Amino acid sequence: MKKTPLFERHQKLKATMIEFGGWCMPVQYTAVIEEHRATRSAAGIFDICHMGEIEVRGTGARDLLQSVMSRNLDGQETGQMRLSVMPNVRGGIIDDLTVYKLGEEHYMVVTNAVTKDGDWEWIRKAQNEKGFREVTLRDISDATGKIDLQGPQSQVMLQKITLGNLAPLKFYHFMSTEVLGIPSIVSRSGYTGEDGFEIYADSRRIGEIFDALLSTGTPMGLKPVGLGARDTLRIESGMMLYGHEMDETVTPYEVVYGWLVDLTKEFTGCEALRKQKEEGVKKKLVGFEMIDRGIARHGYKVFGNGREIGRVTSGTFAPTLGKAVGFAFVDRTHDSPGAEIGIEIRGQQARARVVPLPFYRRSKT
C-alpha cells in the first residue's frame, strides 16, 4: 500500500489504519462520532494527500479542458475553482473533479485518489488526439501534499499561521499565499458541508503545516479526523463518493450533477448526454431516511410496490441528525420526496422514505 507523507504522524496519534484505494489511511483516531461532532462544532483536520493533482499549462490549456469536461469553463476567473465531471463517450462519469484556474492558460485539476491514473491517461489521450501540442501536462500528485481543515472554527485556526487574509476569500475560490512560511494554495472548499479550507503545499513540508494546525487548533477543539467520520460528514451533506454513487456506468443526469453539464458546448460524451436528457433517465439517485430501525449499507436491495427497484449506494447513522440515512438508485416511479420504499436488511424489509438532499445544511450564521 502507498503511504502519504503524514503516515508516521498518524501512527504517533494511534490512528486505526486501513486500505483505501491502494493507500494506507487513517479510518479513525478516537471514535467516528466524536470526530464527526468535533468537525461540526469546532474543526477537524484531514489527511487528503492521496488525492491526485494534474497541472495543465500552455496555449490551448483551457480548450483542452473544455474538450474533456462537461462544465463550461468560460468565464472562470483566476483564483476560482469549478467542480466538473469528466465523462466517457457514453456519458458515464470517469471522475468528478475540481479545476483550479491558476492563471491564463494555467490550471490545476484535482482528482479522486482511485481515478487519478485513469484521469491522467484520458486527458493525455485527448491532448494527443486533438493536437494540443503546446499544452504541457504534469502529474504533480507525489510532489503535492493536501490537508483539509473543516468546521466553524477553521478560519480562526488557519489564519494564525497564514500570511494572506482569509476573511474575504469566497466559497470555491482560492489564494496563493504562505502557510507557516511555506508557499501554499488555500481554497475555501471541502467535503463536509461545513465552512473550511483545502491546503496544498510541498509534500515534503505538508507535515509541518499539519503539526502547526494541531498545536494551534487543539485548544480550540480541533481533532484529527479519519475516513470514518469523513464518510458520515459527506453523507449528511449529500455529497457523493466515487465508486459508490458514481462510476463509468453512471451519468451526471442520473445523480445530482446535471447542473454540471453544459450541452451548448462540445465535449467528449456530449452526444450521449444530449440523447439522455431528451429521452429521460430510467434510474435516479435519491436520498432516504429510515422509518424502521436499521442502517442500510452499500449494495442492499431496495423495493417498492412488492418488486425490486434499486440498490443502496451508501448508508450510515447520521450523528448530527440522530437518524439513519443514505443514498440509493431507484426506478423513476419511486424517486419523489415522500415516496415510501423498503430496504432489505438482514433478510427483512425495513421501511424508509425518500427525502430531499442534502440531509444536513449548516447555518450560514
Short mmCIF file of C-alpha atoms in Angstrom, two decimals:
data_model
loop_
_atom_site.label_atom_id
_atom_site.label_comp_id
_atom_site.label_asym_id
_atom_site.label_seq_id
_atom_site.Cartn_x
_atom_site.Cartn_y
_atom_site.Cartn_z
CA MET A 1 0.00 0.00 0.00
CA LYS A 2 1.06 3.56 -0.66
CA LYS A 3 1.70 5.83 2.31
CA THR A 4 1.04 9.56 2.50
CA PRO A 5 3.66 12.00 3.85
CA LEU A 6 1.68 12.07 7.11
CA PHE A 7 1.75 8.30 7.70
CA GLU A 8 4.15 8.38 10.64
CA ARG A 9 2.14 11.15 12.28
CA HIS A 10 -0.98 9.00 12.10
CA GLN A 11 0.91 6.21 13.82
CA LYS A 12 2.05 8.54 16.61
CA LEU A 13 -1.56 9.64 17.06
CA LYS A 14 -2.51 5.94 17.35
CA ALA A 15 -4.88 6.05 14.41
CA THR A 16 -6.54 2.87 13.18
CA MET A 17 -5.22 2.40 9.64
CA ILE A 18 -6.98 0.70 6.73
CA GLU A 19 -6.51 0.21 2.99
CA PHE A 20 -8.38 2.75 0.86
CA GLY A 21 -7.89 2.89 -2.90
CA GLY A 22 -4.43 1.40 -2.57
CA TRP A 23 -3.42 3.79 0.22
CA CYS A 24 -2.86 3.15 3.93
CA MET A 25 -5.17 5.72 5.50
CA PRO A 26 -6.50 6.52 9.00
CA VAL A 27 -10.11 5.45 9.46
CA GLN A 28 -10.35 6.88 12.98
CA TYR A 29 -8.16 8.27 15.75
CA THR A 30 -10.58 8.09 18.70
CA ALA A 31 -14.17 7.41 17.60
CA VAL A 32 -16.09 8.24 14.43
CA ILE A 33 -18.92 10.06 16.19
CA GLU A 34 -16.50 12.08 18.32
CA GLU A 35 -14.53 13.17 15.26
CA HIS A 36 -17.74 13.91 13.35
CA ARG A 37 -19.12 16.13 16.10
CA ALA A 38 -15.82 17.95 16.53
CA THR A 39 -15.92 18.91 12.85
CA ARG A 40 -19.48 20.19 13.11
CA SER A 41 -18.88 22.13 16.34
CA ALA A 42 -15.25 23.31 16.09
CA ALA A 43 -12.97 21.84 13.40
CA GLY A 44 -11.47 18.66 12.02
CA ILE A 45 -8.20 18.16 10.16
CA PHE A 46 -7.98 15.53 7.40
CA ASP A 47 -5.08 13.94 5.53
CA ILE A 48 -6.04 14.17 1.84
CA CYS A 49 -2.56 13.67 0.40
CA HIS A 50 -3.81 10.64 -1.52
CA MET A 51 -5.79 12.85 -3.90
CA GLY A 52 -4.38 13.50 -7.37
CA GLU A 53 -3.22 16.78 -8.87
CA ILE A 54 -2.54 17.38 -12.56
CA GLU A 55 -1.10 20.65 -13.89
CA VAL A 56 -2.34 21.75 -17.33
CA ARG A 57 -0.43 24.67 -18.79
CA GLY A 58 0.28 26.40 -22.09
CA THR A 59 -1.51 27.74 -25.13
CA GLY A 60 -4.74 25.77 -25.51
CA ALA A 61 -4.90 24.56 -21.89
CA ARG A 62 -8.43 25.88 -21.43
CA ASP A 63 -9.60 24.45 -24.76
CA LEU A 64 -8.14 21.04 -23.90
CA LEU A 65 -10.01 21.01 -20.58
CA GLN A 66 -13.18 22.25 -22.30
CA SER A 67 -12.99 19.24 -24.60
CA VAL A 68 -12.99 16.70 -21.75
CA MET A 69 -15.08 18.46 -19.08
CA SER A 70 -18.88 18.65 -19.02
CA ARG A 71 -18.75 22.02 -17.23
CA ASN A 72 -18.25 25.18 -19.23
CA LEU A 73 -15.01 26.84 -18.10
CA ASP A 74 -15.69 30.08 -19.98
CA GLY A 75 -15.77 32.99 -17.59
CA GLN A 76 -13.76 31.21 -14.91
CA GLU A 77 -11.56 33.76 -13.19
CA THR A 78 -8.01 33.29 -11.94
CA GLY A 79 -8.37 32.29 -8.29
CA GLN A 80 -11.66 30.46 -8.89
CA MET A 81 -12.41 26.73 -8.71
CA ARG A 82 -15.05 24.90 -10.69
CA LEU A 83 -16.44 21.47 -9.95
CA SER A 84 -16.88 19.41 -13.10
CA VAL A 85 -17.46 15.92 -14.44
CA MET A 86 -15.19 14.21 -16.95
CA PRO A 87 -17.44 11.86 -18.99
CA ASN A 88 -16.59 8.97 -21.27
CA VAL A 89 -18.08 8.69 -24.77
CA ARG A 90 -21.25 7.12 -23.31
CA GLY A 91 -21.68 9.96 -20.83
CA GLY A 92 -20.53 7.85 -17.88
CA ILE A 93 -18.54 9.55 -15.15
CA ILE A 94 -14.80 8.91 -15.36
CA ASP A 95 -14.36 11.25 -12.41
CA ASP A 96 -15.81 14.26 -10.65
CA LEU A 97 -13.03 16.75 -10.11
CA THR A 98 -12.22 20.36 -9.39
CA VAL A 99 -10.49 22.71 -11.82
CA TYR A 100 -8.36 25.49 -10.29
CA LYS A 101 -7.53 28.39 -12.60
CA LEU A 102 -4.03 29.47 -11.54
CA GLY A 103 -3.55 31.94 -14.40
CA GLU A 104 -4.25 32.44 -18.07
CA GLU A 105 -3.82 29.02 -19.71
CA HIS A 106 -2.63 27.60 -16.36
CA TYR A 107 -4.81 25.13 -14.42
CA MET A 108 -4.60 22.51 -11.71
CA VAL A 109 -7.04 19.61 -11.91
CA VAL A 110 -7.68 17.85 -8.59
CA THR A 111 -8.84 14.25 -8.95
CA ASN A 112 -10.07 11.47 -6.73
CA ALA A 113 -7.35 9.12 -5.49
CA VAL A 114 -8.54 5.91 -7.19
CA THR A 115 -9.19 7.62 -10.54
CA LYS A 116 -6.05 9.74 -10.87
CA ASP A 117 -4.10 7.45 -13.20
CA GLY A 118 -7.12 6.96 -15.45
CA ASP A 119 -7.81 10.71 -15.47
CA TRP A 120 -4.20 11.39 -16.46
CA GLU A 121 -4.36 8.93 -19.36
CA TRP A 122 -7.74 10.29 -20.53
CA ILE A 123 -6.55 13.91 -20.62
CA ARG A 124 -3.26 12.94 -22.26
CA LYS A 125 -5.12 10.89 -24.88
CA ALA A 126 -7.34 13.89 -25.68
CA GLN A 127 -4.27 16.10 -25.93
CA ASN A 128 -2.68 13.79 -28.49
CA GLU A 129 -5.84 13.12 -30.50
CA LYS A 130 -6.94 16.77 -30.64
CA GLY A 131 -3.47 18.16 -31.35
CA PHE A 132 -2.86 20.34 -28.30
CA ARG A 133 0.92 20.27 -28.82
CA GLU A 134 1.68 23.45 -26.91
CA VAL A 135 -0.03 22.24 -23.74
CA THR A 136 2.17 20.75 -21.02
CA LEU A 137 0.69 18.14 -18.68
CA ARG A 138 2.40 17.33 -15.38
CA ASP A 139 1.31 14.81 -12.77
CA ILE A 140 2.27 16.71 -9.62
CA SER A 141 0.48 14.37 -7.18
CA ASP A 142 3.59 13.00 -5.47
CA ALA A 143 5.08 16.46 -5.07
CA THR A 144 1.86 17.91 -3.64
CA GLY A 145 0.61 17.46 -0.09
CA LYS A 146 -3.00 18.24 0.79
CA ILE A 147 -4.74 18.86 4.12
CA ASP A 148 -8.39 19.73 4.68
CA LEU A 149 -9.36 21.88 7.65
CA GLN A 150 -13.12 21.87 8.11
CA GLY A 151 -15.51 23.35 10.65
CA PRO A 152 -16.85 26.64 12.03
CA GLN A 153 -13.55 27.49 13.77
CA SER A 154 -11.32 26.59 10.82
CA GLN A 155 -10.76 30.14 9.61
CA VAL A 156 -9.65 31.34 13.05
CA MET A 157 -7.23 28.40 13.38
CA LEU A 158 -5.76 28.65 9.89
CA GLN A 159 -5.43 32.44 9.98
CA LYS A 160 -2.98 32.18 12.90
CA ILE A 161 -0.37 30.62 10.60
CA THR A 162 -1.40 32.07 7.21
CA LEU A 163 0.08 35.21 5.65
CA GLY A 164 -2.91 36.11 3.46
CA ASN A 165 -6.23 37.39 4.82
CA LEU A 166 -8.72 34.52 4.69
CA ALA A 167 -11.83 36.54 5.56
CA PRO A 168 -12.57 37.88 2.04
CA LEU A 169 -11.96 34.50 0.40
CA LYS A 170 -15.24 33.39 -1.18
CA PHE A 171 -16.57 29.84 -1.40
CA TYR A 172 -14.93 27.91 -4.24
CA HIS A 173 -12.18 30.50 -4.58
CA PHE A 174 -8.52 30.18 -3.61
CA MET A 175 -5.37 32.20 -3.00
CA SER A 176 -1.67 31.61 -3.38
CA THR A 177 -0.15 32.50 -0.02
CA GLU A 178 2.18 31.24 2.69
CA VAL A 179 1.12 28.93 5.48
CA LEU A 180 3.74 28.72 8.22
CA GLY A 181 6.03 30.47 5.76
CA ILE A 182 5.58 27.65 3.23
CA PRO A 183 4.26 28.57 -0.27
CA SER A 184 0.73 27.17 -0.41
CA ILE A 185 -2.57 27.26 -2.22
CA VAL A 186 -5.54 27.70 0.13
CA SER A 187 -9.09 27.26 -1.17
CA ARG A 188 -12.37 27.81 0.62
CA SER A 189 -13.93 24.43 -0.11
CA GLY A 190 -14.29 20.93 1.29
CA TYR A 191 -16.24 17.71 1.56
CA THR A 192 -18.09 18.03 4.87
CA GLY A 193 -20.80 20.64 4.38
CA GLU A 194 -19.02 22.98 6.80
CA ASP A 195 -17.07 26.15 6.16
CA GLY A 196 -13.48 25.14 5.66
CA PHE A 197 -10.31 25.10 3.62
CA GLU A 198 -8.21 22.83 1.45
CA ILE A 199 -4.47 23.47 1.77
CA TYR A 200 -1.92 22.44 -0.87
CA ALA A 201 1.83 22.62 -0.24
CA ASP A 202 5.06 20.79 -0.98
CA SER A 203 4.59 17.18 0.12
CA ARG A 204 7.97 17.33 1.88
CA ARG A 205 6.68 20.11 4.15
CA ILE A 206 2.97 19.39 4.50
CA GLY A 207 3.69 17.64 7.81
CA GLU A 208 4.92 20.93 9.29
CA ILE A 209 1.57 22.54 8.49
CA PHE A 210 -0.31 19.56 9.91
CA ASP A 211 1.68 19.79 13.17
CA ALA A 212 1.23 23.56 13.46
CA LEU A 213 -2.52 23.36 12.92
CA LEU A 214 -2.87 20.63 15.55
CA SER A 215 -0.79 22.67 18.00
CA THR A 216 -2.75 25.85 17.34
CA GLY A 217 -6.19 24.33 17.00
CA THR A 218 -6.35 21.58 19.64
CA PRO A 219 -7.04 24.04 22.50
CA MET A 220 -9.96 25.34 20.40
CA GLY A 221 -11.46 21.88 19.84
CA LEU A 222 -9.66 20.73 16.70
CA LYS A 223 -9.38 16.97 16.23
CA PRO A 224 -7.70 14.82 13.57
CA VAL A 225 -10.41 13.05 11.58
CA GLY A 226 -10.25 9.75 9.70
CA LEU A 227 -12.13 8.27 6.76
CA GLY A 228 -14.96 7.03 9.01
CA ALA A 229 -16.16 10.48 10.00
CA ARG A 230 -15.28 11.87 6.59
CA ASP A 231 -17.87 9.43 5.24
CA THR A 232 -20.61 10.31 7.75
CA LEU A 233 -19.97 14.03 7.23
CA ARG A 234 -20.20 13.82 3.44
CA ILE A 235 -23.32 11.63 3.51
CA GLU A 236 -25.13 14.03 5.87
CA SER A 237 -24.22 16.84 3.48
CA GLY A 238 -25.49 14.99 0.41
CA MET A 239 -22.05 14.58 -1.18
CA MET A 240 -21.29 11.59 -3.37
CA LEU A 241 -18.33 9.19 -3.30
CA TYR A 242 -16.74 7.84 -6.45
CA GLY A 243 -17.16 4.07 -6.64
CA HIS A 244 -20.41 4.23 -4.65
CA GLU A 245 -22.70 6.85 -6.16
CA MET A 246 -20.65 7.30 -9.34
CA ASP A 247 -18.66 5.27 -11.82
CA GLU A 248 -18.31 4.97 -15.59
CA THR A 249 -21.77 3.38 -15.92
CA VAL A 250 -23.49 6.33 -14.21
CA THR A 251 -24.19 9.65 -15.95
CA PRO A 252 -24.44 13.13 -14.41
CA TYR A 253 -28.19 13.19 -15.07
CA GLU A 254 -28.71 10.03 -13.02
CA VAL A 255 -27.11 11.62 -9.95
CA VAL A 256 -27.14 15.23 -8.71
CA TYR A 257 -24.66 16.51 -11.31
CA GLY A 258 -26.99 17.51 -14.12
CA TRP A 259 -26.17 21.15 -13.36
CA LEU A 260 -22.53 20.45 -14.26
CA VAL A 261 -23.42 19.64 -17.88
CA ASP A 262 -23.42 22.41 -20.49
CA LEU A 263 -24.76 20.95 -23.73
CA THR A 264 -24.20 24.19 -25.63
CA LYS A 265 -20.52 23.26 -25.97
CA GLU A 266 -18.81 20.24 -27.48
CA PHE A 267 -17.02 17.75 -25.24
CA THR A 268 -16.45 14.01 -25.13
CA GLY A 269 -19.76 12.34 -24.23
CA CYS A 270 -21.95 15.32 -25.07
CA GLU A 271 -23.93 13.49 -27.76
CA ALA A 272 -24.82 10.66 -25.40
CA LEU A 273 -25.83 13.15 -22.73
CA ARG A 274 -27.94 15.17 -25.17
CA LYS A 275 -29.79 11.98 -26.07
CA GLN A 276 -30.29 11.01 -22.44
CA LYS A 277 -31.57 14.45 -21.50
CA GLU A 278 -34.08 14.30 -24.34
CA GLU A 279 -35.25 10.76 -23.56
CA GLY A 280 -35.02 10.97 -19.77
CA VAL A 281 -33.28 8.66 -17.29
CA LYS A 282 -34.61 5.33 -16.08
CA LYS A 283 -32.96 5.42 -12.66
CA LYS A 284 -32.21 8.25 -10.27
CA LEU A 285 -30.08 8.69 -7.17
CA VAL A 286 -32.19 9.70 -4.18
CA GLY A 287 -31.70 10.34 -0.51
CA PHE A 288 -33.66 8.34 2.04
CA GLU A 289 -34.14 8.21 5.79
CA MET A 290 -35.06 5.08 7.68
CA ILE A 291 -38.52 4.81 9.23
CA ASP A 292 -37.86 1.43 10.82
CA ARG A 293 -34.78 0.55 12.83
CA GLY A 294 -31.65 -0.44 10.96
CA ILE A 295 -28.86 1.03 8.87
CA ALA A 296 -28.86 0.43 5.13
CA ARG A 297 -25.44 -0.34 3.66
CA HIS A 298 -23.87 -0.27 0.21
CA GLY A 299 -25.41 -2.90 -2.07
CA TYR A 300 -28.60 -3.54 -0.07
CA LYS A 301 -31.67 -4.17 -2.24
CA VAL A 302 -34.44 -1.57 -2.46
CA PHE A 303 -38.09 -2.50 -3.00
CA GLY A 304 -41.25 -0.66 -3.98
CA ASN A 305 -44.77 -2.00 -4.56
CA GLY A 306 -43.54 -5.55 -3.97
CA ARG A 307 -40.74 -5.54 -6.52
CA GLU A 308 -37.03 -4.75 -6.52
CA ILE A 309 -36.49 -1.21 -7.77
CA GLY A 310 -32.88 -0.42 -6.93
CA ARG A 311 -29.83 -0.64 -4.69
CA VAL A 312 -28.37 1.34 -1.80
CA THR A 313 -25.09 3.08 -2.66
CA SER A 314 -24.20 4.50 0.80
CA GLY A 315 -25.82 4.44 4.21
CA THR A 316 -24.97 5.41 7.76
CA PHE A 317 -26.23 6.67 11.09
CA ALA A 318 -26.09 10.47 10.87
CA PRO A 319 -24.79 11.75 14.23
CA THR A 320 -25.94 15.33 13.68
CA LEU A 321 -29.47 14.25 12.78
CA GLY A 322 -29.83 11.29 15.13
CA LYS A 323 -31.24 9.05 12.39
CA ALA A 324 -30.13 6.55 9.75
CA VAL A 325 -29.90 7.94 6.20
CA GLY A 326 -28.42 7.03 2.86
CA PHE A 327 -28.40 7.17 -0.93
CA ALA A 328 -29.95 4.70 -3.36
CA PHE A 329 -30.54 4.35 -7.08
CA VAL A 330 -34.24 3.70 -7.68
CA ASP A 331 -36.64 3.49 -10.60
CA ARG A 332 -38.20 6.83 -11.53
CA THR A 333 -41.52 5.56 -10.17
CA HIS A 334 -40.17 5.97 -6.63
CA ASP A 335 -37.85 8.98 -6.81
CA SER A 336 -40.19 11.66 -5.48
CA PRO A 337 -39.73 13.01 -1.93
CA GLY A 338 -42.17 11.29 0.41
CA ALA A 339 -42.24 8.00 -1.53
CA GLU A 340 -42.01 5.01 0.80
CA ILE A 341 -39.55 2.28 -0.07
CA GLY A 342 -38.40 -0.96 1.52
CA ILE A 343 -34.76 -1.86 2.11
CA GLU A 344 -33.69 -5.43 2.71
CA ILE A 345 -31.63 -5.53 5.92
CA ARG A 346 -30.57 -8.96 7.19
CA GLY A 347 -33.30 -10.68 5.20
CA GLN A 348 -36.11 -8.39 6.34
CA GLN A 349 -37.59 -5.37 4.60
CA ALA A 350 -37.28 -2.18 6.65
CA ARG A 351 -39.33 0.86 5.74
CA ALA A 352 -37.62 4.04 4.53
CA ARG A 353 -38.75 7.31 3.00
CA VAL A 354 -37.30 9.27 0.06
CA VAL A 355 -36.29 12.77 1.22
CA PRO A 356 -34.68 15.81 -0.44
CA LEU A 357 -30.91 16.25 -0.40
CA PRO A 358 -28.87 17.34 1.45
CA PHE A 359 -29.89 15.79 4.76
CA TYR A 360 -27.94 18.45 6.66
CA ARG A 361 -27.27 22.08 5.80
CA ARG A 362 -25.12 24.23 8.05
CA SER A 363 -26.39 27.53 9.40
CA LYS A 364 -24.91 30.42 7.44
CA THR A 365 -24.72 32.43 10.67
#
